[in-house]
Tab-separated table of N, CA and C in Angstrom:
chain	number	residue	atom	x	y	z
W	1	MET	N	-1.929	-2.992	-25.265
W	1	MET	CA	-2.379	-3.945	-24.567
W	1	MET	C	-3.823	-4.100	-25.090
W	2	THR	N	-4.545	-5.173	-25.116
W	2	THR	CA	-5.767	-5.418	-25.149
W	2	THR	C	-6.422	-6.449	-24.068
W	3	THR	N	-7.642	-6.237	-23.783
W	3	THR	CA	-8.277	-7.081	-22.640
W	3	THR	C	-9.571	-7.627	-23.128
W	4	THR	N	-10.202	-8.433	-22.965
W	4	THR	CA	-11.153	-9.042	-22.944
W	4	THR	C	-11.679	-10.041	-21.746
W	5	LEU	N	-13.190	-9.769	-21.795
W	5	LEU	CA	-13.978	-10.416	-20.896
W	5	LEU	C	-13.852	-12.182	-20.494
W	6	THR	N	-13.527	-12.674	-19.368
W	6	THR	CA	-13.239	-14.192	-19.513
W	6	THR	C	-14.473	-14.610	-18.375
W	7	GLU	N	-14.690	-15.868	-18.102
W	7	GLU	CA	-15.548	-16.357	-17.229
W	7	GLU	C	-15.620	-15.775	-16.035
W	8	HIS	N	-14.159	-15.929	-15.476
W	8	HIS	CA	-13.928	-15.173	-14.166
W	8	HIS	C	-13.156	-13.728	-14.533
W	9	GLY	N	-13.911	-12.600	-14.388
W	9	GLY	CA	-12.982	-11.690	-14.504
W	9	GLY	C	-12.702	-10.939	-16.243
W	10	VAL	N	-11.343	-10.647	-16.201
W	10	VAL	CA	-11.178	-10.352	-17.751
W	10	VAL	C	-9.434	-10.613	-18.050
W	11	LEU	N	-9.133	-10.974	-19.241
W	11	LEU	CA	-8.168	-11.166	-19.798
W	11	LEU	C	-7.100	-10.096	-20.478
W	12	CYS	N	-6.153	-9.669	-19.616
W	12	CYS	CA	-5.386	-8.555	-20.138
W	12	CYS	C	-4.166	-9.067	-20.968
W	13	ARG	N	-3.618	-8.622	-22.039
W	13	ARG	CA	-2.602	-8.702	-22.941
W	13	ARG	C	-1.359	-7.926	-22.287
W	14	VAL	N	-0.385	-8.093	-21.542
W	14	VAL	CA	0.472	-7.075	-21.342
W	14	VAL	C	1.845	-7.388	-21.910
W	15	PRO	N	2.714	-6.092	-22.918
W	15	PRO	CA	3.715	-6.109	-23.189
W	15	PRO	C	4.824	-6.490	-22.272
W	16	MET	N	5.706	-7.590	-22.711
W	16	MET	CA	6.894	-7.709	-22.139
W	16	MET	C	8.123	-7.108	-22.776
W	17	ARG	N	8.832	-6.547	-21.852
W	17	ARG	CA	10.258	-5.626	-22.095
W	17	ARG	C	11.367	-6.687	-22.403
W	18	TRP	N	12.100	-6.501	-23.089
W	18	TRP	CA	13.187	-7.246	-23.276
W	18	TRP	C	14.124	-7.037	-21.838
W	19	GLY	N	13.976	-5.578	-21.220
W	19	GLY	CA	14.779	-5.552	-20.203
W	19	GLY	C	14.177	-6.045	-18.715
W	20	ASP	N	13.126	-6.814	-18.938
W	20	ASP	CA	12.285	-7.512	-18.063
W	20	ASP	C	13.432	-8.571	-17.263
W	21	MET	N	14.042	-8.905	-18.263
W	21	MET	CA	14.820	-10.337	-17.809
W	21	MET	C	15.883	-10.120	-17.035
W	22	ASP	N	16.185	-11.253	-16.141
W	22	ASP	CA	17.283	-11.173	-15.127
W	22	ASP	C	18.517	-11.925	-15.800
W	23	PRO	N	19.861	-12.270	-15.289
W	23	PRO	CA	20.793	-12.699	-16.154
W	23	PRO	C	20.620	-14.044	-16.640
W	24	TYR	N	19.463	-14.563	-16.034
W	24	TYR	CA	19.020	-16.230	-16.217
W	24	TYR	C	18.211	-16.279	-17.502
W	25	GLY	N	17.635	-15.177	-17.938
W	25	GLY	CA	16.868	-15.175	-19.145
W	25	GLY	C	15.282	-15.233	-18.685
W	26	HIS	N	15.007	-15.123	-17.469
W	26	HIS	CA	13.782	-15.389	-16.945
W	26	HIS	C	13.197	-13.950	-16.570
W	27	VAL	N	12.029	-13.597	-16.491
W	27	VAL	CA	11.448	-12.586	-16.021
W	27	VAL	C	11.497	-12.177	-14.721
W	28	ASN	N	12.467	-11.140	-14.445
W	28	ASN	CA	12.553	-10.822	-12.860
W	28	ASN	C	11.334	-10.618	-11.888
W	29	ASN	N	11.500	-11.234	-10.842
W	29	ASN	CA	10.346	-11.321	-9.826
W	29	ASN	C	9.806	-9.647	-9.737
W	30	VAL	N	10.929	-8.904	-9.542
W	30	VAL	CA	10.343	-7.090	-9.792
W	30	VAL	C	9.468	-6.904	-10.845
W	31	GLU	N	9.634	-7.404	-12.239
W	31	GLU	CA	8.608	-6.802	-13.281
W	31	GLU	C	7.851	-8.120	-13.001
W	32	ILE	N	7.322	-8.942	-12.694
W	32	ILE	CA	6.205	-9.611	-12.003
W	32	ILE	C	5.286	-8.643	-11.504
W	33	VAL	N	5.726	-8.146	-10.524
W	33	VAL	CA	4.856	-7.194	-10.061
W	33	VAL	C	4.615	-6.158	-10.631
W	34	ARG	N	5.156	-5.500	-11.797
W	34	ARG	CA	5.098	-4.476	-12.953
W	34	ARG	C	3.961	-4.995	-13.511
W	35	LEU	N	4.353	-6.213	-13.918
W	35	LEU	CA	3.089	-6.804	-14.881
W	35	LEU	C	1.674	-7.029	-13.946
W	36	LEU	N	1.789	-7.530	-13.150
W	36	LEU	CA	0.655	-7.195	-12.359
W	36	LEU	C	-0.179	-5.944	-12.087
W	37	GLU	N	0.837	-4.847	-11.854
W	37	GLU	CA	0.320	-3.396	-11.924
W	37	GLU	C	-0.232	-3.188	-13.297
W	38	GLU	N	0.457	-3.424	-14.143
W	38	GLU	CA	-0.226	-3.161	-15.499
W	38	GLU	C	-1.475	-3.672	-15.953
W	39	ALA	N	-1.472	-4.982	-15.683
W	39	ALA	CA	-2.753	-5.763	-15.772
W	39	ALA	C	-4.095	-4.916	-14.751
W	40	ARG	N	-3.719	-4.801	-13.585
W	40	ARG	CA	-4.505	-3.989	-12.725
W	40	ARG	C	-5.224	-2.648	-13.415
W	41	ILE	N	-4.026	-1.813	-13.703
W	41	ILE	CA	-4.727	-0.748	-14.405
W	41	ILE	C	-5.183	-0.637	-15.884
W	42	GLU	N	-4.945	-1.813	-16.596
W	42	GLU	CA	-5.777	-2.066	-17.840
W	42	GLU	C	-7.297	-2.650	-17.242
W	43	ALA	N	-7.180	-3.468	-16.396
W	43	ALA	CA	-8.764	-3.868	-15.886
W	43	ALA	C	-9.611	-2.916	-15.266
W	44	LEU	N	-8.907	-2.123	-14.114
W	44	LEU	CA	-9.591	-1.208	-13.492
W	44	LEU	C	-9.602	0.308	-14.034
W	45	GLY	N	-8.564	0.728	-14.636
W	45	GLY	CA	-8.296	1.755	-15.285
W	45	GLY	C	-7.767	2.790	-13.920
W	46	VAL	N	-7.302	3.662	-14.295
W	46	VAL	CA	-6.645	4.383	-13.520
W	46	VAL	C	-7.591	5.145	-12.041
W	47	PRO	N	-6.973	5.231	-10.888
W	47	PRO	CA	-7.279	6.028	-10.076
W	47	PRO	C	-7.872	7.396	-10.274
W	48	VAL	N	-8.852	7.769	-9.665
W	48	VAL	CA	-9.658	9.017	-10.087
W	48	VAL	C	-8.716	10.228	-10.033
W	49	GLY	N	-8.579	11.135	-11.046
W	49	GLY	CA	-7.686	12.054	-10.948
W	49	GLY	C	-5.974	11.912	-11.316
W	50	THR	N	-5.473	10.220	-11.834
W	50	THR	CA	-4.257	10.059	-11.543
W	50	THR	C	-4.062	9.759	-13.328
W	51	GLY	N	-4.030	10.483	-14.056
W	51	GLY	CA	-3.782	10.486	-15.476
W	51	GLY	C	-4.868	10.522	-16.225
W	52	ASP	N	-4.742	10.067	-17.611
W	52	ASP	CA	-6.028	10.465	-18.340
W	52	ASP	C	-6.393	9.263	-18.900
W	53	GLN	N	-7.645	9.104	-18.545
W	53	GLN	CA	-8.377	7.759	-18.690
W	53	GLN	C	-9.072	8.189	-20.139
W	54	VAL	N	-8.479	7.484	-21.216
W	54	VAL	CA	-8.797	7.736	-22.541
W	54	VAL	C	-10.125	6.617	-22.828
W	55	ALA	N	-9.378	5.300	-22.652
W	55	ALA	CA	-10.252	4.268	-22.701
W	55	ALA	C	-11.064	3.587	-21.676
W	56	ALA	N	-12.080	3.156	-21.697
W	56	ALA	CA	-12.826	2.885	-20.744
W	56	ALA	C	-12.511	1.455	-20.060
W	57	PRO	N	-12.302	1.268	-18.795
W	57	PRO	CA	-11.768	-0.075	-18.211
W	57	PRO	C	-13.064	-1.052	-18.476
W	58	LEU	N	-12.700	-2.349	-17.981
W	58	LEU	CA	-13.699	-2.973	-18.422
W	58	LEU	C	-14.274	-3.200	-17.006
W	59	ILE	N	-13.718	-3.213	-15.972
W	59	ILE	CA	-14.315	-3.160	-14.511
W	59	ILE	C	-14.339	-1.821	-13.988
W	60	PRO	N	-15.463	-0.980	-14.418
W	60	PRO	CA	-15.805	0.363	-13.729
W	60	PRO	C	-15.674	0.593	-12.286
W	61	PHE	N	-14.880	0.570	-11.623
W	61	PHE	CA	-14.784	0.841	-10.328
W	61	PHE	C	-14.127	1.934	-9.536
W	62	PHE	N	-13.003	2.436	-10.404
W	62	PHE	CA	-12.173	3.295	-9.820
W	62	PHE	C	-13.019	4.891	-10.348
W	63	SER	N	-13.552	4.645	-11.554
W	63	SER	CA	-14.133	6.181	-12.064
W	63	SER	C	-15.558	5.985	-11.207
W	64	ALA	N	-16.228	5.147	-10.189
W	64	ALA	CA	-17.023	5.486	-9.167
W	64	ALA	C	-16.731	6.153	-7.798
W	65	LEU	N	-15.112	6.038	-7.804
W	65	LEU	CA	-14.831	6.506	-6.551
W	65	LEU	C	-14.736	8.373	-6.460
W	66	PRO	N	-14.538	8.973	-5.385
W	66	PRO	CA	-14.711	10.079	-5.318
W	66	PRO	C	-13.380	10.669	-5.555
W	67	GLU	N	-13.320	12.015	-6.168
W	67	GLU	CA	-12.170	12.907	-6.760
W	67	GLU	C	-11.355	12.636	-5.708
W	68	GLY	N	-9.924	12.170	-5.911
W	68	GLY	CA	-8.895	12.840	-4.676
W	68	GLY	C	-8.280	11.259	-3.945
W	69	THR	N	-9.366	10.349	-4.568
W	69	THR	CA	-9.231	9.319	-3.881
W	69	THR	C	-7.837	8.441	-4.140
W	70	GLN	N	-7.138	7.598	-3.218
W	70	GLN	CA	-5.877	7.081	-3.514
W	70	GLN	C	-6.189	5.619	-3.634
W	71	ALA	N	-5.723	4.893	-4.331
W	71	ALA	CA	-5.642	3.464	-4.187
W	71	ALA	C	-4.361	3.001	-3.690
W	72	LEU	N	-4.325	1.962	-2.489
W	72	LEU	CA	-3.329	1.962	-2.168
W	72	LEU	C	-3.307	0.359	-1.723
W	73	ILE	N	-2.184	-0.163	-2.261
W	73	ILE	CA	-1.646	-1.246	-2.443
W	73	ILE	C	-1.321	-1.916	-0.507
W	74	THR	N	-2.349	-2.671	-0.098
W	74	THR	CA	-1.911	-3.106	1.415
W	74	THR	C	-1.071	-4.327	1.656
W	75	GLU	N	-1.302	-5.119	0.537
W	75	GLU	CA	-0.637	-6.619	0.356
W	75	GLU	C	-0.560	-7.399	-0.850
W	76	ASN	N	0.506	-7.880	-1.226
W	76	ASN	CA	0.815	-8.793	-2.336
W	76	ASN	C	1.070	-9.994	-1.954
W	77	ARG	N	0.437	-11.168	-2.559
W	77	ARG	CA	0.864	-12.385	-2.296
W	77	ARG	C	0.886	-13.096	-3.536
W	78	ILE	N	2.122	-13.727	-3.646
W	78	ILE	CA	2.675	-14.274	-5.406
W	78	ILE	C	3.271	-15.765	-4.902
W	79	LYS	N	2.691	-16.174	-5.741
W	79	LYS	CA	3.470	-17.585	-6.233
W	79	LYS	C	3.716	-18.168	-7.486
W	80	TYR	N	5.230	-18.263	-7.265
W	80	TYR	CA	5.722	-18.246	-8.743
W	80	TYR	C	5.822	-20.169	-9.118
W	81	LEU	N	4.978	-20.365	-9.776
W	81	LEU	CA	4.566	-21.929	-10.344
W	81	LEU	C	5.940	-22.085	-11.248
W	82	ARG	N	6.404	-21.721	-12.012
W	82	ARG	CA	7.455	-21.764	-12.972
W	82	ARG	C	8.181	-20.340	-13.445
W	83	SER	N	8.913	-20.669	-14.085
W	83	SER	CA	9.861	-19.245	-14.604
W	83	SER	C	8.945	-18.966	-15.763
W	84	LEU	N	8.927	-17.590	-15.953
W	84	LEU	CA	8.246	-16.671	-16.958
W	84	LEU	C	9.368	-16.215	-17.756
W	85	GLU	N	9.502	-16.898	-19.246
W	85	GLU	CA	10.754	-16.586	-19.980
W	85	GLU	C	10.202	-15.351	-20.975
W	86	TYR	N	11.429	-14.457	-21.277
W	86	TYR	CA	10.883	-13.506	-22.055
W	86	TYR	C	10.587	-13.958	-23.469
W	87	ARG	N	9.486	-13.255	-24.023
W	87	ARG	CA	8.717	-13.342	-25.381
W	87	ARG	C	8.586	-12.088	-26.144
W	88	ASN	N	8.586	-12.337	-27.093
W	88	ASN	CA	8.327	-10.663	-27.935
W	88	ASN	C	6.955	-10.788	-28.258
W	89	VAL	N	6.140	-11.434	-27.421
W	89	VAL	CA	4.756	-11.101	-27.496
W	89	VAL	C	4.218	-10.916	-26.180
W	90	PRO	N	2.886	-10.192	-26.017
W	90	PRO	CA	2.395	-9.761	-24.730
W	90	PRO	C	2.374	-11.462	-23.778
W	91	VAL	N	2.541	-10.949	-22.830
W	91	VAL	CA	2.061	-12.173	-22.044
W	91	VAL	C	0.530	-11.618	-21.391
W	92	GLU	N	-0.221	-13.218	-21.372
W	92	GLU	CA	-1.851	-13.124	-20.878
W	92	GLU	C	-1.768	-12.905	-19.361
W	93	VAL	N	-2.601	-12.150	-18.614
W	93	VAL	CA	-2.873	-11.917	-17.018
W	93	VAL	C	-4.219	-11.683	-17.165
W	94	ARG	N	-4.722	-12.921	-16.421
W	94	ARG	CA	-6.329	-12.842	-15.876
W	94	ARG	C	-6.203	-12.248	-14.670
W	95	VAL	N	-7.319	-11.289	-14.619
W	95	VAL	CA	-7.775	-10.404	-13.394
W	95	VAL	C	-8.917	-10.756	-13.277
W	96	TRP	N	-9.745	-10.956	-11.792
W	96	TRP	CA	-10.608	-11.014	-11.254
W	96	TRP	C	-11.058	-10.556	-9.777
W	97	VAL	N	-11.949	-10.377	-9.449
W	97	VAL	CA	-12.087	-10.054	-7.887
W	97	VAL	C	-12.575	-11.031	-7.056
W	98	VAL	N	-11.456	-11.321	-6.061
W	98	VAL	CA	-11.494	-11.956	-4.994
W	98	VAL	C	-12.606	-11.681	-3.959
W	99	SER	N	-12.623	-10.365	-3.347
W	99	SER	CA	-13.175	-10.097	-2.458
W	99	SER	C	-13.555	-8.702	-2.367
W	100	ALA	N	-14.621	-8.073	-2.035
W	100	ALA	CA	-14.926	-6.564	-2.237
W	100	ALA	C	-15.871	-6.465	-0.835
W	101	ARG	N	-14.915	-6.093	0.327
W	101	ARG	CA	-16.149	-5.903	1.455
W	101	ARG	C	-15.022	-5.007	2.501
W	102	GLY	N	-16.039	-4.701	3.047
W	102	GLY	CA	-15.164	-3.498	3.941
W	102	GLY	C	-14.586	-2.227	3.498
W	103	GLY	N	-13.182	-2.196	3.889
W	103	GLY	CA	-12.608	-0.929	2.962
W	103	GLY	C	-11.482	-1.695	2.299
W	104	ALA	N	-11.658	-3.011	1.992
W	104	ALA	CA	-10.522	-3.642	0.971
W	104	ALA	C	-11.235	-4.336	0.149
W	105	LEU	N	-10.387	-4.434	-1.248
W	105	LEU	CA	-10.627	-4.864	-2.510
W	105	LEU	C	-9.459	-5.704	-2.793
W	106	THR	N	-9.785	-7.024	-2.887
W	106	THR	CA	-8.685	-8.038	-3.129
W	106	THR	C	-8.680	-8.361	-4.529
W	107	LEU	N	-7.837	-8.363	-5.493
W	107	LEU	CA	-8.080	-9.147	-6.683
W	107	LEU	C	-7.187	-10.091	-6.997
W	108	GLY	N	-7.637	-11.333	-7.715
W	108	GLY	CA	-6.516	-12.110	-8.137
W	108	GLY	C	-5.955	-12.195	-9.318
W	109	PHE	N	-4.812	-12.752	-9.691
W	109	PHE	CA	-4.313	-12.651	-10.712
W	109	PHE	C	-3.570	-14.424	-11.457
W	110	GLU	N	-3.399	-14.506	-12.686
W	110	GLU	CA	-3.028	-15.299	-13.225
W	110	GLU	C	-2.161	-14.971	-14.514
W	111	ILE	N	-0.579	-15.266	-14.280
W	111	ILE	CA	-0.170	-14.852	-15.552
W	111	ILE	C	0.375	-16.315	-16.290
W	112	THR	N	0.145	-16.126	-17.665
W	112	THR	CA	-0.263	-17.519	-18.396
W	112	THR	C	1.300	-16.990	-19.577
W	113	ASP	N	1.865	-18.243	-19.594
W	113	ASP	CA	2.930	-17.683	-21.006
W	113	ASP	C	2.119	-17.916	-22.199
W	114	ALA	N	2.148	-16.822	-22.701
W	114	ALA	CA	1.347	-16.812	-24.069
W	114	ALA	C	1.784	-17.894	-24.877
W	115	VAL	N	3.057	-18.468	-24.968
W	115	VAL	CA	3.416	-19.419	-26.100
W	115	VAL	C	3.161	-20.922	-25.650
W	116	THR	N	3.419	-21.106	-24.243
W	116	THR	CA	3.287	-22.498	-23.950
W	116	THR	C	1.962	-22.881	-23.605
W	117	ARG	N	1.095	-21.431	-23.037
W	117	ARG	CA	-0.426	-21.876	-22.298
W	117	ARG	C	-0.018	-21.901	-20.964
W	118	ARG	N	0.834	-22.063	-20.513
W	118	ARG	CA	0.992	-22.741	-18.971
W	118	ARG	C	0.851	-21.838	-17.796
W	119	PRO	N	0.479	-21.498	-16.590
W	119	PRO	CA	0.362	-20.764	-15.930
W	119	PRO	C	1.935	-20.647	-15.013
W	120	CYS	N	2.180	-19.408	-14.949
W	120	CYS	CA	3.681	-19.068	-14.299
W	120	CYS	C	3.658	-18.344	-12.913
W	121	VAL	N	2.628	-17.555	-13.044
W	121	VAL	CA	2.367	-17.001	-11.456
W	121	VAL	C	0.861	-16.998	-11.189
W	122	ARG	N	0.595	-17.044	-9.904
W	122	ARG	CA	-0.966	-16.827	-9.302
W	122	ARG	C	-0.384	-15.558	-8.225
W	123	ALA	N	-1.348	-14.761	-8.214
W	123	ALA	CA	-1.251	-13.814	-7.260
W	123	ALA	C	-2.628	-13.497	-6.740
W	124	GLU	N	-2.292	-12.413	-5.508
W	124	GLU	CA	-3.151	-11.887	-4.945
W	124	GLU	C	-2.808	-10.198	-4.478
W	125	THR	N	-3.573	-9.324	-4.946
W	125	THR	CA	-3.190	-7.922	-4.249
W	125	THR	C	-4.291	-7.285	-3.660
W	126	GLN	N	-4.302	-6.798	-2.615
W	126	GLN	CA	-5.373	-6.270	-1.631
W	126	GLN	C	-5.112	-4.627	-1.751
W	127	LEU	N	-6.270	-3.711	-2.125
W	127	LEU	CA	-6.229	-2.655	-1.978
W	127	LEU	C	-6.891	-2.097	-1.010
W	128	ALA	N	-6.682	-0.589	-0.640
W	128	ALA	CA	-7.537	0.003	0.266
W	128	ALA	C	-7.677	1.477	-0.283
W	129	PHE	N	-8.801	1.960	-0.099
W	129	PHE	CA	-9.115	3.134	-0.956
W	129	PHE	C	-9.136	4.424	0.339
W	130	PHE	N	-8.352	5.501	0.477
W	130	PHE	CA	-7.965	6.513	1.264
W	130	PHE	C	-8.351	7.912	0.540
W	131	VAL	N	-8.668	8.637	1.373
W	131	VAL	CA	-8.902	9.948	0.858
W	131	VAL	C	-8.260	10.872	1.757
W	132	PRO	N	-7.298	11.493	1.283
W	132	PRO	CA	-6.580	12.471	2.220
W	132	PRO	C	-7.261	13.579	2.818
W	133	ALA	N	-8.111	14.082	1.844
W	133	ALA	CA	-8.812	15.503	2.290
W	133	ALA	C	-9.578	14.930	3.590
W	134	THR	N	-9.781	13.995	3.735
W	134	THR	CA	-10.792	13.819	5.209
W	134	THR	C	-10.101	12.621	6.045
W	135	GLY	N	-8.869	11.953	5.534
W	135	GLY	CA	-7.858	11.053	6.387
W	135	GLY	C	-8.619	9.955	6.386
W	136	THR	N	-9.729	9.718	6.018
W	136	THR	CA	-10.862	8.330	5.856
W	136	THR	C	-10.113	7.154	4.937
W	137	VAL	N	-10.684	5.997	5.533
W	137	VAL	CA	-10.592	5.104	4.433
W	137	VAL	C	-11.845	4.657	3.949
W	138	LEU	N	-12.089	4.889	2.522
W	138	LEU	CA	-13.397	4.416	1.996
W	138	LEU	C	-13.758	2.929	2.367
W	139	ARG	N	-15.347	2.683	2.562
W	139	ARG	CA	-15.711	1.468	2.550
W	139	ARG	C	-16.531	1.138	1.101
W	140	ILE	N	-16.503	0.074	0.844
W	140	ILE	CA	-16.972	-0.332	-0.573
W	140	ILE	C	-18.300	-0.764	-0.095
W	141	THR	N	-19.269	0.036	-0.746
W	141	THR	CA	-20.598	0.176	-0.846
W	141	THR	C	-21.256	-1.063	-1.576
W	142	PRO	N	-22.387	-1.318	-1.005
W	142	PRO	CA	-23.298	-2.349	-1.761
W	142	PRO	C	-23.635	-2.240	-2.931
W	143	GLU	N	-23.605	-0.963	-3.483
W	143	GLU	CA	-23.535	-0.760	-5.092
W	143	GLU	C	-22.258	-0.813	-5.869
W	144	GLN	N	-21.270	-0.569	-5.000
W	144	GLN	CA	-19.870	-0.976	-5.661
W	144	GLN	C	-19.766	-2.527	-6.006
W	145	GLN	N	-20.280	-3.335	-4.624
W	145	GLN	CA	-20.093	-4.814	-4.692
W	145	GLN	C	-20.876	-5.229	-5.842
W	146	ALA	N	-21.970	-4.762	-6.120
W	146	ALA	CA	-22.816	-5.214	-7.217
W	146	ALA	C	-22.113	-4.814	-8.695
W	147	VAL	N	-21.278	-3.798	-8.761
W	147	VAL	CA	-20.670	-3.354	-9.905
W	147	VAL	C	-19.179	-4.320	-10.203
W	148	LEU	N	-18.926	-5.163	-9.026
W	148	LEU	CA	-17.766	-5.863	-9.204
W	148	LEU	C	-18.114	-7.330	-9.254
W	149	ALA	N	-19.492	-7.614	-9.042
W	149	ALA	CA	-19.781	-8.863	-8.570
W	149	ALA	C	-19.672	-9.884	-9.908
W	150	PRO	N	-20.040	-9.505	-11.165
W	150	PRO	CA	-19.882	-10.137	-12.416
W	150	PRO	C	-18.358	-10.625	-12.783
W	151	TYR	N	-17.332	-9.933	-11.936
W	151	TYR	CA	-15.926	-10.299	-12.198
W	151	TYR	C	-15.440	-10.955	-11.030
W	152	SER	N	-16.245	-11.856	-10.421
W	152	SER	CA	-15.646	-12.355	-9.132
W	152	SER	C	-15.008	-13.869	-9.492
W	153	GLY	N	-14.214	-14.144	-8.631
W	153	GLY	CA	-13.570	-15.485	-9.219
W	153	GLY	C	-13.069	-16.006	-7.835
W	154	PRO	N	-12.202	-17.181	-7.915
W	154	PRO	CA	-11.938	-17.734	-6.563
W	154	PRO	C	-10.494	-17.197	-6.005
W	155	HIS	N	-10.396	-17.399	-4.543
W	155	HIS	CA	-9.245	-17.307	-3.712
W	155	HIS	C	-8.339	-18.116	-4.139
W	156	LEU	N	-7.089	-17.677	-4.358
W	156	LEU	CA	-5.671	-18.325	-4.620
W	156	LEU	C	-5.234	-18.953	-3.180
W	157	PHE	N	-5.391	-17.828	-2.174
W	157	PHE	CA	-4.521	-18.431	-0.830
W	157	PHE	C	-5.615	-18.409	0.130
W	158	ARG	N	-5.180	-19.196	1.183
W	158	ARG	CA	-6.062	-19.718	2.148
W	158	ARG	C	-5.400	-19.036	3.703
């Protein structure tokens, strides 16, 4: 995967797998969620203590969380604009910060067909950050909001 900075957020190139297709030759809706997850991890990195973070993420948010913090998905909203055909080249996923306030971080996504250059999927994912040791949800601090601000972009759903 390769990631680059864009006007709003980052652009991730996530490989598609041949097995992602459904019987109709389109990328299955379950695999769309996997592509969103891969782009989120590429952009933000892995949550603290969950895997080996070799390459630095472009949006350095997870690395600022306390050890043992769990990043939990609280909501996914997905709008399918057109079918995403399997390609043997990576799909382009733009990732940006929609909002970061209270105990929630909402990310926006747009999956674009790398061949036709047409958007196929738009989505928002909301995360909350839970510390099992204390049983608390972390609130996003003003300092963390400042780190996320350069990667902000528009809401997709109202």
